[in-house]
Amino acid sequence: MSSVSLGIPLVRSATGSDPARPDDSYLVDRFGRVATDLRVSLTDRCNLRCTYCMPPEGLDWMPGDQALSDDEVVRLVRVAVTQLGVRQVRFTGGEPLLRRGLEQILRAVASLGPRPRISLTTNGIGLARRAEALVDAGLDRVNVSLDTLRPDRFREISRRDRLPDVLEGLRVASGTGLRPVKVNAVLLRGANDDEAGELLRYCLERGYELRFIEQMPLDAQHGWARSSMITAAEIMDRLATEYRLDPDPQERGAAPAERWLVDGGPGAVGIIASVTRPFCGDCDRTRLTADGQLRSCLFSQGETDLRGPMRSGAGDEEIAALWRDTMWRKAVGHGIDDPDFAQPDRPMSAIGG
Ligand SMILES: C[S@@+](CC[C@H](N)C(=O)[O-])C[C@H]1O[C@@H](n2cnc3c(N)ncnc32)[C@H](O)[C@@H]1O
Ligand code: SF4
């Protein structure tokens, strides 16, 4: 790989880093992967309590002084984009729409050069009101989570009565011209697993791209069980009773979703089979938590503190070197199938999904 061809200078890693690491500015790892997609969690708080994510009472939220300020978030994203080759930034959480400075952060990130593509993963509550301002600030794409179309089920799964807000958020976001509008759905046995076909019809009719996500062991309550999760194969079987699904001939690249054309296309559906068909070998992601901890993977057992060095006066180059070293050590895979697999200490809502 030539760094020079993409206009990023070659820079040596910080002292103390693995001497085997090539002299490369990019976020390369020992297995030849290059991280260009940054997920940034803007808060660990949420206004829903999805059963597969957090307990009814919520969690011990991060104290305010531990969370990165808007300027600190922007500085770290700037380092990633201008020094480390990050090309895509996705803001998530917790619920990122709860972050007051979201529009300012988007605006600052959109003004970086080279301008990264900017996306948001949200539960959609409040999106109808904010969508236009978010687009105006630089948002390019949105993923909205929607597990059911039935209000009683929505109440059971998310423990809040907010389905109309989510559907309205989707409608307005689509009207602002955000493309593609993606919908994320998690199917849970006995709760909504008979709704795969209905959800797909709803999304196809409105031009949203639906992706089913296999439930992962990242819930705060540690309630995940492989034996009860709905697998990608089951989802395919259910959809196949109503639709013809053909593999999308488009190259998948580092996309987590396997795509299928529905009834000959152009409508498509994606399945993110993180558990039963892991795609770690093609992973291009690097992750930053709302308190400034860097993770090379959702399932990492360790984190690298960037907030401490940043608040102690570290320069951009020092931060970039810490980032490179962390990604160099990225594990080959998430290891969910390993006998000694241990769920990370932080749940998905605190890491950023
Ligand atoms: C953690 S949420 C954060 C953003 C926002 N609150 C939302 O729900 O879209 C990001 C995505 O992770 C998914 N998610 C949460 N917990 C999960 C789990 N245990 N397994 C699989 N997906 C999960 C959610 O359904 C959502 O699509
Ligand atoms: S999945 Fe998203 S919306 Fe649901 S509780 Fe977790 S962070 Fe909140």
Short mmCIF file of C-alpha atoms and ligand atoms in Angstrom, two decimals:
data_model
loop_
_atom_site.label_atom_id
_atom_site.label_comp_id
_atom_site.label_asym_id
_atom_site.label_seq_id
_atom_site.Cartn_x
_atom_site.Cartn_y
_atom_site.Cartn_z
CA MET A 1 0.00 0.00 0.00
CA SER A 2 1.32 3.43 -0.85
CA SER A 3 0.50 6.15 1.64
CA VAL A 4 2.04 8.75 -0.57
CA SER A 5 -0.45 8.14 -3.36
CA LEU A 6 -3.28 9.24 -1.07
CA GLY A 7 -1.48 12.33 0.07
CA ILE A 8 -0.78 11.27 3.63
CA PRO A 9 2.83 11.57 4.72
CA LEU A 10 4.74 8.62 6.09
CA VAL A 11 5.26 9.03 9.82
CA ARG A 12 7.11 6.83 12.28
CA SER A 13 5.11 5.47 15.22
CA ALA A 14 5.69 6.61 18.81
CA THR A 15 8.65 5.15 20.63
CA GLY A 16 7.71 1.98 22.44
CA SER A 17 5.57 0.72 19.58
CA ASP A 18 6.08 -2.68 17.98
CA PRO A 19 9.18 -2.45 15.75
CA ALA A 20 7.45 -4.83 13.33
CA ARG A 21 4.89 -2.16 12.53
CA PRO A 22 5.58 -0.72 9.08
CA ASP A 23 6.46 2.92 8.81
CA ASP A 24 3.00 3.91 7.67
CA SER A 25 0.62 6.73 8.59
CA TYR A 26 -2.47 4.63 8.15
CA LEU A 27 -4.25 2.61 10.80
CA VAL A 28 -2.83 -0.70 9.66
CA ASP A 29 -2.88 -3.86 11.74
CA ARG A 30 -0.87 -7.08 11.86
CA PHE A 31 -3.35 -8.86 9.63
CA GLY A 32 -3.22 -6.43 6.72
CA ARG A 33 -6.41 -4.56 7.49
CA VAL A 34 -6.59 -0.77 7.27
CA ALA A 35 -9.12 1.13 9.38
CA THR A 36 -10.74 4.00 7.51
CA ASP A 37 -14.16 4.02 9.22
CA LEU A 38 -14.37 5.76 12.60
CA ARG A 39 -17.33 5.18 14.95
CA VAL A 40 -17.67 7.90 17.55
CA SER A 41 -19.97 7.51 20.53
CA LEU A 42 -21.28 10.91 21.58
CA THR A 43 -23.02 9.79 24.77
CA ASP A 44 -23.78 6.61 26.69
CA ARG A 45 -27.26 7.90 27.59
CA CYS A 46 -30.45 6.87 25.90
CA ASN A 47 -34.15 7.65 25.96
CA LEU A 48 -35.12 4.04 25.17
CA ARG A 49 -34.34 0.89 27.13
CA CYS A 50 -34.20 -1.83 24.47
CA THR A 51 -34.24 -5.18 26.25
CA TYR A 52 -31.28 -6.51 24.24
CA CYS A 53 -29.19 -3.44 25.10
CA MET A 54 -29.79 -2.18 28.64
CA PRO A 55 -31.83 -2.86 31.81
CA PRO A 56 -35.13 -1.06 32.54
CA GLU A 57 -33.53 1.27 35.07
CA GLY A 58 -30.81 2.37 32.62
CA LEU A 59 -27.14 2.39 33.57
CA ASP A 60 -24.77 4.45 35.70
CA TRP A 61 -24.28 7.18 33.13
CA MET A 62 -20.85 8.64 32.54
CA PRO A 63 -20.17 11.72 34.72
CA GLY A 64 -20.13 14.93 32.68
CA ASP A 65 -16.47 15.75 33.31
CA GLN A 66 -15.41 12.38 31.92
CA ALA A 67 -17.18 12.92 28.61
CA LEU A 68 -15.24 14.62 25.84
CA SER A 69 -16.27 18.19 25.12
CA ASP A 70 -17.44 19.07 21.60
CA ASP A 71 -14.02 20.59 20.86
CA GLU A 72 -12.24 17.47 22.10
CA VAL A 73 -14.42 15.23 19.90
CA VAL A 74 -13.69 17.40 16.88
CA ARG A 75 -9.97 17.46 17.61
CA LEU A 76 -9.75 13.66 17.74
CA VAL A 77 -11.81 13.29 14.57
CA ARG A 78 -9.55 15.84 12.91
CA VAL A 79 -6.45 13.82 13.84
CA ALA A 80 -8.11 10.67 12.48
CA VAL A 81 -9.10 12.30 9.20
CA THR A 82 -6.08 14.47 8.49
CA GLN A 83 -3.31 12.18 9.81
CA LEU A 84 -4.59 8.62 9.91
CA GLY A 85 -6.55 8.11 6.70
CA VAL A 86 -10.05 7.93 8.17
CA ARG A 87 -12.59 8.54 5.38
CA GLN A 88 -15.89 7.87 7.05
CA VAL A 89 -17.16 9.03 10.44
CA ARG A 90 -20.29 7.61 12.02
CA PHE A 91 -21.72 9.22 15.15
CA THR A 92 -23.56 6.92 17.50
CA GLY A 93 -24.10 6.22 21.18
CA GLY A 94 -26.17 5.67 23.39
CA GLU A 95 -28.50 8.00 21.58
CA PRO A 96 -26.50 10.61 19.65
CA LEU A 97 -29.52 12.92 19.21
CA LEU A 98 -29.30 13.51 22.98
CA ARG A 99 -25.97 15.25 22.44
CA ARG A 100 -26.68 18.96 22.54
CA GLY A 101 -23.68 19.96 20.43
CA LEU A 102 -24.35 17.43 17.66
CA GLU A 103 -24.95 19.99 14.91
CA GLN A 104 -21.80 21.97 15.85
CA ILE A 105 -19.75 18.77 15.85
CA LEU A 106 -21.11 17.77 12.43
CA ARG A 107 -20.41 21.21 11.01
CA ALA A 108 -16.80 21.15 12.22
CA VAL A 109 -16.20 17.62 10.93
CA ALA A 110 -17.78 18.46 7.57
CA SER A 111 -15.28 21.29 7.17
CA LEU A 112 -12.27 19.00 7.46
CA GLY A 113 -10.15 18.27 4.44
CA PRO A 114 -10.42 15.74 2.98
CA ARG A 115 -14.08 15.90 3.91
CA PRO A 116 -15.13 12.56 5.42
CA ARG A 117 -18.53 11.02 4.73
CA ILE A 118 -20.63 11.61 7.84
CA SER A 119 -23.37 9.33 9.10
CA LEU A 120 -25.49 8.89 12.20
CA THR A 121 -26.96 5.83 13.90
CA THR A 122 -30.02 6.81 15.90
CA ASN A 123 -33.19 5.42 17.42
CA GLY A 124 -35.01 8.17 15.49
CA ILE A 125 -36.66 9.91 18.44
CA GLY A 126 -36.47 13.63 17.77
CA LEU A 127 -35.12 13.06 14.27
CA ALA A 128 -38.19 14.58 12.60
CA ARG A 129 -37.48 17.88 14.37
CA ARG A 130 -33.71 17.83 13.79
CA ALA A 131 -33.28 16.22 10.37
CA GLU A 132 -33.09 19.41 8.35
CA ALA A 133 -30.61 21.07 10.70
CA LEU A 134 -28.48 17.92 10.70
CA VAL A 135 -28.35 17.84 6.90
CA ASP A 136 -27.57 21.53 6.88
CA ALA A 137 -24.68 20.86 9.28
CA GLY A 138 -23.21 18.21 6.98
CA LEU A 139 -24.89 14.88 7.71
CA ASP A 140 -24.78 12.60 4.65
CA ARG A 141 -26.49 9.41 5.77
CA VAL A 142 -28.60 8.03 8.56
CA ASN A 143 -29.34 4.62 10.06
CA VAL A 144 -32.50 4.41 12.14
CA SER A 145 -33.20 1.48 14.43
CA LEU A 146 -36.66 -0.04 14.10
CA ASP A 147 -37.37 -3.53 15.40
CA THR A 148 -41.15 -3.65 14.99
CA LEU A 149 -44.06 -1.85 13.36
CA ARG A 150 -46.51 -2.71 16.13
CA PRO A 151 -46.92 -0.20 18.96
CA ASP A 152 -47.48 -2.84 21.67
CA ARG A 153 -44.34 -4.70 20.64
CA PHE A 154 -42.35 -1.48 20.40
CA ARG A 155 -43.38 -0.75 23.99
CA GLU A 156 -42.30 -4.20 25.10
CA ILE A 157 -38.95 -4.19 23.31
CA SER A 158 -37.89 -0.59 23.96
CA ARG A 159 -39.88 -0.13 27.21
CA ARG A 160 -41.15 3.19 25.86
CA ASP A 161 -44.23 4.14 23.84
CA ARG A 162 -42.47 5.98 21.00
CA LEU A 163 -43.11 4.10 17.75
CA PRO A 164 -44.87 7.04 16.00
CA ASP A 165 -41.84 9.30 16.70
CA VAL A 166 -39.48 6.80 15.09
CA LEU A 167 -41.65 6.33 11.98
CA GLU A 168 -42.05 10.08 11.62
CA GLY A 169 -38.30 10.54 12.07
CA LEU A 170 -37.68 8.12 9.23
CA ARG A 171 -40.23 9.80 6.98
CA VAL A 172 -38.83 13.29 7.53
CA ALA A 173 -35.20 12.15 7.23
CA SER A 174 -35.98 10.53 3.90
CA GLY A 175 -37.73 13.72 2.76
CA THR A 176 -34.60 15.78 3.44
CA GLY A 177 -32.77 13.79 0.78
CA LEU A 178 -30.48 11.79 3.08
CA ARG A 179 -29.48 8.71 1.06
CA PRO A 180 -29.45 5.92 1.69
CA VAL A 181 -31.81 5.82 4.66
CA LYS A 182 -31.00 2.55 6.36
CA VAL A 183 -33.10 0.79 8.95
CA ASN A 184 -31.49 -1.50 11.54
CA ALA A 185 -33.61 -4.28 13.03
CA VAL A 186 -32.74 -6.84 15.70
CA LEU A 187 -35.05 -9.86 15.77
CA LEU A 188 -35.71 -11.45 19.14
CA ARG A 189 -37.23 -14.90 19.53
CA GLY A 190 -40.85 -14.73 20.60
CA ALA A 191 -40.92 -10.92 20.53
CA ASN A 192 -40.73 -9.82 16.85
CA ASP A 193 -39.15 -12.69 14.93
CA ASP A 194 -42.33 -13.21 12.89
CA GLU A 195 -42.10 -9.63 11.57
CA ALA A 196 -39.14 -9.94 9.18
CA GLY A 197 -41.33 -9.95 6.06
CA GLU A 198 -43.53 -7.09 7.25
CA LEU A 199 -40.55 -4.91 8.13
CA LEU A 200 -39.03 -5.56 4.73
CA ARG A 201 -42.24 -4.66 2.91
CA TYR A 202 -42.55 -1.43 4.90
CA CYS A 203 -38.97 -0.44 4.05
CA LEU A 204 -39.12 -1.41 0.38
CA GLU A 205 -42.31 0.62 -0.11
CA ARG A 206 -40.63 3.72 1.28
CA GLY A 207 -37.19 3.32 -0.27
CA TYR A 208 -35.43 2.55 3.04
CA GLU A 209 -32.75 -0.11 3.07
CA LEU A 210 -33.45 -2.66 5.80
CA ARG A 211 -30.64 -4.56 7.52
CA PHE A 212 -31.19 -7.25 10.11
CA ILE A 213 -28.50 -7.42 12.80
CA GLU A 214 -27.85 -10.66 14.65
CA GLN A 215 -28.12 -10.11 18.38
CA MET A 216 -24.64 -9.91 19.92
CA PRO A 217 -23.33 -10.52 23.46
CA LEU A 218 -23.01 -6.82 24.23
CA ASP A 219 -26.00 -6.16 26.47
CA ALA A 220 -25.39 -4.63 29.88
CA GLN A 221 -27.36 -7.40 31.63
CA HIS A 222 -25.34 -10.24 30.06
CA GLY A 223 -28.58 -11.90 28.99
CA TRP A 224 -27.45 -12.97 25.50
CA ALA A 225 -27.55 -16.68 24.76
CA ARG A 226 -26.41 -18.17 21.50
CA SER A 227 -29.07 -20.86 21.78
CA SER A 228 -31.90 -18.34 21.69
CA MET A 229 -30.62 -15.73 19.23
CA ILE A 230 -32.20 -15.51 15.78
CA THR A 231 -29.53 -16.44 13.25
CA ALA A 232 -28.96 -15.06 9.77
CA ALA A 233 -29.97 -18.45 8.35
CA GLU A 234 -33.33 -18.25 10.14
CA ILE A 235 -33.89 -14.72 8.89
CA MET A 236 -33.16 -15.84 5.34
CA ASP A 237 -35.56 -18.77 5.70
CA ARG A 238 -38.32 -16.50 6.92
CA LEU A 239 -37.81 -13.95 4.16
CA ALA A 240 -37.58 -16.66 1.53
CA THR A 241 -41.20 -17.67 2.19
CA GLU A 242 -42.32 -14.26 0.88
CA TYR A 243 -39.56 -12.98 -1.40
CA ARG A 244 -37.01 -14.15 -3.92
CA LEU A 245 -33.55 -13.27 -2.63
CA ASP A 246 -30.51 -13.21 -4.90
CA PRO A 247 -27.01 -12.30 -3.73
CA ASP A 248 -26.19 -8.69 -4.64
CA PRO A 249 -23.48 -8.88 -7.32
CA GLN A 250 -21.98 -5.61 -6.07
CA GLU A 251 -18.67 -6.12 -4.25
CA ARG A 252 -19.24 -6.21 -0.47
CA GLY A 253 -15.87 -4.74 0.53
CA ALA A 254 -15.72 -3.97 4.25
CA ALA A 255 -19.51 -3.62 4.58
CA PRO A 256 -20.80 -5.58 7.57
CA ALA A 257 -24.05 -6.45 5.81
CA GLU A 258 -24.39 -9.22 3.27
CA ARG A 259 -26.84 -7.80 0.72
CA TRP A 260 -29.58 -9.58 -1.16
CA LEU A 261 -31.62 -8.24 -4.03
CA VAL A 262 -35.32 -8.64 -3.33
CA ASP A 263 -37.50 -10.07 -6.12
CA GLY A 264 -34.89 -9.16 -8.73
CA GLY A 265 -34.10 -5.69 -7.28
CA PRO A 266 -33.49 -2.84 -7.20
CA GLY A 267 -34.79 -3.13 -3.61
CA ALA A 268 -32.36 -4.95 -1.33
CA VAL A 269 -32.07 -6.28 2.20
CA GLY A 270 -28.94 -6.70 4.29
CA ILE A 271 -28.08 -9.17 7.01
CA ILE A 272 -25.33 -8.41 9.49
CA ALA A 273 -24.36 -11.86 10.72
CA SER A 274 -21.71 -10.81 13.21
CA VAL A 275 -22.12 -14.01 15.21
CA THR A 276 -22.74 -16.80 12.72
CA ARG A 277 -20.80 -15.41 9.71
CA PRO A 278 -18.22 -13.04 11.17
CA PHE A 279 -16.60 -10.57 8.81
CA CYS A 280 -13.64 -9.60 11.01
CA GLY A 281 -11.18 -10.36 8.20
CA ASP A 282 -12.50 -7.37 6.26
CA CYS A 283 -13.11 -5.04 9.20
CA ASP A 284 -12.13 -1.41 8.57
CA ARG A 285 -13.41 0.11 11.82
CA THR A 286 -11.84 2.01 14.68
CA ARG A 287 -13.91 3.22 17.65
CA LEU A 288 -13.88 6.12 20.06
CA THR A 289 -16.05 6.17 23.19
CA ALA A 290 -17.74 9.28 24.58
CA ASP A 291 -15.07 9.47 27.30
CA GLY A 292 -12.21 9.43 24.83
CA GLN A 293 -11.19 5.78 24.97
CA LEU A 294 -10.00 4.20 21.78
CA ARG A 295 -11.06 0.66 20.87
CA SER A 296 -9.94 -1.40 17.91
CA CYS A 297 -13.08 -3.58 18.07
CA LEU A 298 -16.53 -3.70 19.71
CA PHE A 299 -15.28 -6.79 21.53
CA SER A 300 -11.85 -5.47 22.60
CA GLN A 301 -10.91 -6.24 26.17
CA GLY A 302 -8.62 -3.22 26.33
CA GLU A 303 -8.90 0.48 25.55
CA THR A 304 -6.36 3.23 24.96
CA ASP A 305 -6.96 6.46 26.81
CA LEU A 306 -6.77 9.47 24.50
CA ARG A 307 -8.60 11.88 26.80
CA GLY A 308 -5.89 11.83 29.50
CA PRO A 309 -2.98 12.58 27.16
CA MET A 310 -5.08 15.16 25.32
CA ARG A 311 -5.96 16.97 28.56
CA SER A 312 -2.32 16.80 29.66
CA GLY A 313 -1.22 18.68 26.57
CA ALA A 314 -0.30 15.90 24.13
CA GLY A 315 0.17 17.14 20.59
CA ASP A 316 -1.68 15.78 17.56
CA GLU A 317 1.32 13.68 16.55
CA GLU A 318 1.45 11.96 19.95
CA ILE A 319 -2.26 11.18 19.78
CA ALA A 320 -1.90 9.88 16.23
CA ALA A 321 0.93 7.59 17.36
CA LEU A 322 -1.18 6.17 20.20
CA TRP A 323 -3.98 5.55 17.71
CA ARG A 324 -1.67 3.75 15.25
CA ASP A 325 -0.22 1.55 17.98
CA THR A 326 -3.67 0.60 19.27
CA MET A 327 -4.90 -0.39 15.84
CA TRP A 328 -1.71 -2.29 15.06
CA ARG A 329 -2.55 -4.61 17.97
CA LYS A 330 -6.15 -5.20 16.83
CA ALA A 331 -7.15 -8.85 17.39
CA VAL A 332 -7.73 -11.08 14.39
CA GLY A 333 -11.38 -11.65 15.31
CA HIS A 334 -14.01 -11.14 17.99
CA GLY A 335 -13.68 -14.70 19.27
CA ILE A 336 -17.34 -15.18 20.22
CA ASP A 337 -16.91 -18.87 19.39
CA ASP A 338 -13.75 -19.31 21.46
CA PRO A 339 -14.25 -21.36 24.64
CA ASP A 340 -12.64 -18.58 26.69
CA PHE A 341 -14.66 -15.74 25.08
CA ALA A 342 -15.45 -13.02 27.62
CA GLN A 343 -17.96 -10.27 26.97
CA PRO A 344 -16.33 -6.83 27.17
CA ASP A 345 -16.87 -4.85 30.37
CA ARG A 346 -18.66 -2.05 28.58
CA PRO A 347 -22.02 -2.68 26.93
CA MET A 348 -22.79 -1.68 23.33
CA SER A 349 -24.52 1.51 24.47
CA ALA A 350 -21.33 2.74 26.15
CA ILE A 351 -18.95 1.67 23.38
CA GLY A 352 -21.07 2.99 20.54
CA GLY A 353 -22.89 0.60 18.23
C1 LIG B 1 -26.22 0.74 20.41
S1 LIG B 1 -27.32 1.48 19.27
C2 LIG B 1 -26.81 3.17 19.38
C3 LIG B 1 -27.52 4.11 18.46
C4 LIG B 1 -29.00 4.33 18.70
N1 LIG B 1 -29.35 4.44 20.06
C5 LIG B 1 -29.79 3.24 18.00
O1 LIG B 1 -30.44 2.46 18.68
O2 LIG B 1 -29.73 3.20 16.78
C6 LIG B 1 -26.72 1.05 17.67
C7 LIG B 1 -27.30 -0.21 17.06
O3 LIG B 1 -26.91 -1.30 17.85
C8 LIG B 1 -27.97 -2.23 17.91
N2 LIG B 1 -27.77 -3.05 19.09
C9 LIG B 1 -27.82 -2.70 20.39
N3 LIG B 1 -27.55 -3.75 21.18
C10 LIG B 1 -27.33 -4.81 20.37
C11 LIG B 1 -27.00 -6.17 20.57
N4 LIG B 1 -26.85 -6.69 21.78
N5 LIG B 1 -26.83 -6.95 19.48
C12 LIG B 1 -26.98 -6.45 18.23
N6 LIG B 1 -27.29 -5.17 17.97
C13 LIG B 1 -27.47 -4.36 19.02
C14 LIG B 1 -29.19 -1.36 17.96
O4 LIG B 1 -30.34 -2.04 17.53
C15 LIG B 1 -28.83 -0.25 17.01
O5 LIG B 1 -29.23 -0.55 15.70
S1 SF4 B 2 -30.25 0.03 21.14
FE1 SF4 B 2 -30.01 2.25 20.93
S2 SF4 B 2 -32.08 2.99 21.39
FE2 SF4 B 2 -32.03 0.95 22.19
S3 SF4 B 2 -31.43 1.20 24.36
FE3 SF4 B 2 -29.57 0.75 23.15
S4 SF4 B 2 -28.71 2.73 22.73
FE4 SF4 B 2 -30.89 3.05 23.29
#
